[in-house]
Amino acid sequence: MAKRVGIISVEDLDFMNDEVALRLKGRDFISLHDFTGEEIFKIFQVARELKELLREGKQCPLLAGKTLGMIFQKPSTRTRVSFEVGIFQLGGYGLFLNASDLQLRRGETIGDTARVLSRYVDGIMIRTFDHKDVEDLAKYATVPVINGLTDRLHPCQALADYFTILEKRGRLEGLKLAYVGDGNNVAHSLLFGAAKVGMNIAIATPEGYEPDSAIVDAARKDAKATGSRIDILHDPVEAVKDADVIYTDVWASMGQEQEHDRRVKALTPYQVNQELVDKAKPDVMVMHCLPAHRGEEITDDVIDGPHSIVFDQAENRMHAQKGLMALLMRD
Ligand code: CP
Ligand code: NVA
């Protein structure tokens, strides 16, 4: 039967059918640490191709008729909208599930929730507090589970971030990312990602706000294979020296609101302002996962200035996650 003009299926796309692509089918996406560099670059390739096809106005219903259940236990703008629009563009449907409206809130177990949802949907994305909840969901679900942020990790964010840097610079290996601020979930996923894609990463935090040492150790092991350099520092100026990218995130993450004042006091010397940006490479790119607390971790002139790529970065959440969903949830 003749194909409908302008509509592309998975068989038409060579890059969806090689050994690395097929290896990703049915997998969970809980941490970048679980993936090889080759697999991460495959997701980037599919994301880039789908982004280009979208720009050309071509329809790619690679997930036609498939549903992604999206459980949210915390608020979201980017994650919700980018997943919902992304799966729609792939011909599927995104089902928003507010955790407080589910029986989870009344004590139904994660395991039972996973088993039941697996009978209805083709993939589950979850944003929650306790990282173990995502691991348990993946253990009991029979469909791919995607981590949409936990207190420990934010792998979809780091995936989109490295995709963005690759798009801007044409390579990742040997570039340096300086993360300045709180050693939080985003910092953890950036660490895991840097070690896999061969980027150098320097993290500068106040004492007591360093990334988890188990994550640093695991990333350092991966870094041995790729040659990435990982530095955990307390001096923001030292971190941004020769940096290609400066990255920051909020000082009080979701769930830490009551610690806000204490955190502002400790983290104020780590603000990403023009003075700090001037100490990096002249063409340094400034990134932030957003939402930003302007005037705290980043100043208006920097986030709105010529070095900032934060809105391209936010857009790429959708393209990167389309690549991810297409590979994980395909037939
Ligand atoms: N960066 C990010 O995950 O944003 P949201 O909290 O709006 O989803
Ligand atoms: N570290 C932040 C990231 C928000 C996308 C948080 O967990 O709230």
Tab-separated table of C-alpha atoms in Angstrom, residues 102-266:
chain	number	residue	atom	x	y	z
A	102	LEU	CA	-4.744	8.740	42.679
A	103	GLN	CA	-5.371	5.964	45.216
A	104	LEU	CA	-1.615	6.223	45.925
A	105	ARG	CA	-2.534	9.090	48.242
A	106	ARG	CA	-4.817	6.733	50.202
A	107	GLY	CA	-2.158	4.079	50.601
A	108	GLU	CA	-2.361	1.932	47.471
A	109	THR	CA	1.156	0.624	46.988
A	110	ILE	CA	3.528	1.742	44.267
A	111	GLY	CA	3.760	-1.913	43.187
A	112	ASP	CA	0.005	-2.296	42.713
A	113	THR	CA	-0.185	1.082	40.983
A	114	ALA	CA	2.587	-0.005	38.610
A	115	ARG	CA	0.921	-3.328	37.809
A	116	VAL	CA	-2.467	-1.732	37.171
A	117	LEU	CA	-1.194	1.182	35.065
A	118	SER	CA	0.840	-1.284	32.963
A	119	ARG	CA	-2.470	-2.848	31.856
A	120	TYR	CA	-3.630	0.509	30.430
A	121	VAL	CA	-0.636	2.515	29.261
A	122	ASP	CA	2.517	1.918	27.182
A	123	GLY	CA	4.906	3.951	29.333
A	124	ILE	CA	4.894	5.723	32.703
A	125	MET	CA	6.658	8.967	33.534
A	126	ILE	CA	6.815	9.875	37.218
A	127	ARG	CA	7.952	12.954	39.155
A	128	THR	CA	8.194	12.300	42.856
A	129	PHE	CA	10.197	12.863	46.053
A	130	ASP	CA	11.725	9.532	47.059
A	131	HIS	CA	13.973	8.041	44.378
A	132	LYS	CA	13.095	4.561	45.625
A	133	ASP	CA	9.486	5.116	44.483
A	134	VAL	CA	10.686	5.322	40.874
A	135	GLU	CA	12.822	2.228	41.291
A	136	ASP	CA	9.850	0.354	42.811
A	137	LEU	CA	7.551	1.549	40.049
A	138	ALA	CA	10.021	0.244	37.463
A	139	LYS	CA	10.385	-3.043	39.320
A	140	TYR	CA	6.656	-3.784	39.156
A	141	ALA	CA	5.687	-2.090	35.877
A	142	THR	CA	5.806	-4.106	32.670
A	143	VAL	CA	6.094	-0.961	30.538
A	144	PRO	CA	9.041	1.489	30.404
A	145	VAL	CA	9.281	3.879	33.367
A	146	ILE	CA	10.816	7.325	32.893
A	147	ASN	CA	12.141	9.357	35.814
A	148	GLY	CA	10.720	12.882	35.522
A	149	LEU	CA	12.673	14.069	38.625
A	150	THR	CA	13.233	12.754	42.127
A	151	ASP	CA	15.010	14.315	45.104
A	152	ARG	CA	18.105	12.469	43.892
A	153	LEU	CA	18.148	12.693	40.079
A	154	HIS	CA	16.721	14.575	37.092
A	155	PRO	CA	17.984	12.530	34.120
A	156	CYS	CA	15.610	13.941	31.469
A	157	GLN	CA	16.977	17.381	32.285
A	158	ALA	CA	20.625	16.342	31.915
A	159	LEU	CA	19.786	14.459	28.713
A	160	ALA	CA	18.293	17.616	27.184
A	161	ASP	CA	21.170	19.715	28.526
A	162	TYR	CA	23.927	17.652	26.895
A	163	PHE	CA	21.836	17.459	23.709
A	164	THR	CA	21.709	21.277	23.746
A	165	ILE	CA	25.459	21.668	24.261
A	166	LEU	CA	26.125	19.164	21.453
A	167	GLU	CA	23.769	21.075	19.161
A	168	LYS	CA	25.503	24.396	19.945
A	169	ARG	CA	29.108	23.205	19.846
A	170	GLY	CA	29.059	20.149	17.563
A	171	ARG	CA	30.871	18.016	20.156
A	172	LEU	CA	30.896	17.263	23.884
A	173	GLU	CA	34.169	15.476	24.483
A	174	GLY	CA	36.730	17.640	26.220
A	175	LEU	CA	34.386	20.597	26.868
A	176	LYS	CA	34.090	21.854	30.443
A	177	LEU	CA	30.840	22.446	32.332
A	178	ALA	CA	31.010	24.380	35.604
A	179	TYR	CA	28.024	23.803	37.883
A	180	VAL	CA	27.838	26.468	40.574
A	181	GLY	CA	25.364	26.256	43.466
A	182	ASP	CA	23.574	23.485	45.326
A	183	GLY	CA	24.803	19.906	44.809
A	184	ASN	CA	21.267	18.704	44.101
A	185	ASN	CA	19.329	16.316	41.822
A	186	VAL	CA	20.242	18.292	38.690
A	187	ALA	CA	23.929	18.405	39.683
A	188	HIS	CA	23.829	14.630	40.240
A	189	SER	CA	22.402	13.901	36.796
A	190	LEU	CA	24.839	16.332	35.154
A	191	LEU	CA	27.678	14.452	36.893
A	192	PHE	CA	26.497	11.061	35.649
A	193	GLY	CA	25.965	12.472	32.164
A	194	ALA	CA	29.346	14.223	31.923
A	195	ALA	CA	31.168	11.009	32.792
A	196	LYS	CA	29.276	9.120	30.062
A	197	VAL	CA	29.613	11.678	27.257
A	198	GLY	CA	33.240	12.592	27.935
A	199	MET	CA	32.753	16.141	29.219
A	200	ASN	CA	34.740	17.621	32.080
A	201	ILE	CA	32.673	18.873	34.992
A	202	ALA	CA	33.598	21.098	37.931
A	203	ILE	CA	31.032	21.509	40.700
A	204	ALA	CA	31.404	24.369	43.176
A	205	THR	CA	29.207	24.328	46.280
A	206	PRO	CA	29.460	25.632	49.833
A	207	GLU	CA	30.583	23.120	52.447
A	208	GLY	CA	27.658	20.890	53.373
A	209	TYR	CA	25.983	21.301	49.956
A	210	GLU	CA	28.273	19.002	47.954
A	211	PRO	CA	26.817	16.324	45.659
A	212	ASP	CA	26.313	12.886	47.194
A	213	SER	CA	29.668	11.131	47.473
A	214	ALA	CA	28.263	7.807	46.188
A	215	ILE	CA	27.201	9.572	42.980
A	216	VAL	CA	30.574	11.310	42.641
A	217	ASP	CA	32.383	7.981	43.121
A	218	ALA	CA	30.189	6.181	40.560
A	219	ALA	CA	30.644	9.010	38.046
A	220	ARG	CA	34.422	8.956	38.610
A	221	LYS	CA	34.465	5.247	37.763
A	222	ASP	CA	32.651	5.921	34.476
A	223	ALA	CA	34.950	8.886	33.827
A	224	LYS	CA	37.959	6.566	33.754
A	225	ALA	CA	36.603	5.039	30.539
A	226	THR	CA	35.792	8.338	28.809
A	227	GLY	CA	38.620	10.502	30.131
A	228	SER	CA	36.256	13.046	31.747
A	229	ARG	CA	37.668	15.085	34.580
A	230	ILE	CA	35.472	15.560	37.664
A	231	ASP	CA	36.311	18.256	40.222
A	232	ILE	CA	34.282	18.888	43.370
A	233	LEU	CA	35.255	22.335	44.642
A	234	HIS	CA	34.219	25.119	46.987
A	235	ASP	CA	35.534	28.026	44.926
A	236	PRO	CA	33.156	29.201	42.154
A	237	VAL	CA	35.904	31.218	40.432
A	238	GLU	CA	38.140	28.142	40.208
A	239	ALA	CA	35.186	26.128	38.836
A	240	VAL	CA	34.360	28.547	36.010
A	241	LYS	CA	37.986	28.982	34.880
A	242	ASP	CA	38.164	27.897	31.190
A	243	ALA	CA	34.520	26.736	31.334
A	244	ASP	CA	32.553	26.350	28.104
A	245	VAL	CA	29.300	26.196	30.078
A	246	ILE	CA	28.231	27.687	33.405
A	247	TYR	CA	25.186	25.988	34.899
A	248	THR	CA	23.139	26.771	37.973
A	249	ASP	CA	19.862	25.740	39.598
A	250	VAL	CA	17.673	26.965	42.441
A	251	TRP	CA	19.113	26.981	45.941
A	252	ALA	CA	16.000	25.457	47.539
A	253	SER	CA	14.582	22.584	45.512
A	254	MET	CA	10.979	21.387	45.663
A	255	GLY	CA	10.397	20.028	49.167
A	256	GLN	CA	13.120	22.238	50.728
A	257	GLU	CA	11.069	25.441	50.890
A	258	GLN	CA	11.370	25.672	54.700
A	259	GLU	CA	15.200	25.721	54.373
A	260	HIS	CA	15.100	28.668	51.965
A	261	ASP	CA	16.566	31.365	54.240
A	262	ARG	CA	19.425	29.204	55.526
A	263	ARG	CA	20.241	28.156	51.968
A	264	VAL	CA	20.246	31.725	50.638
A	265	LYS	CA	22.753	32.664	53.325
A	266	ALA	CA	25.091	29.780	52.481
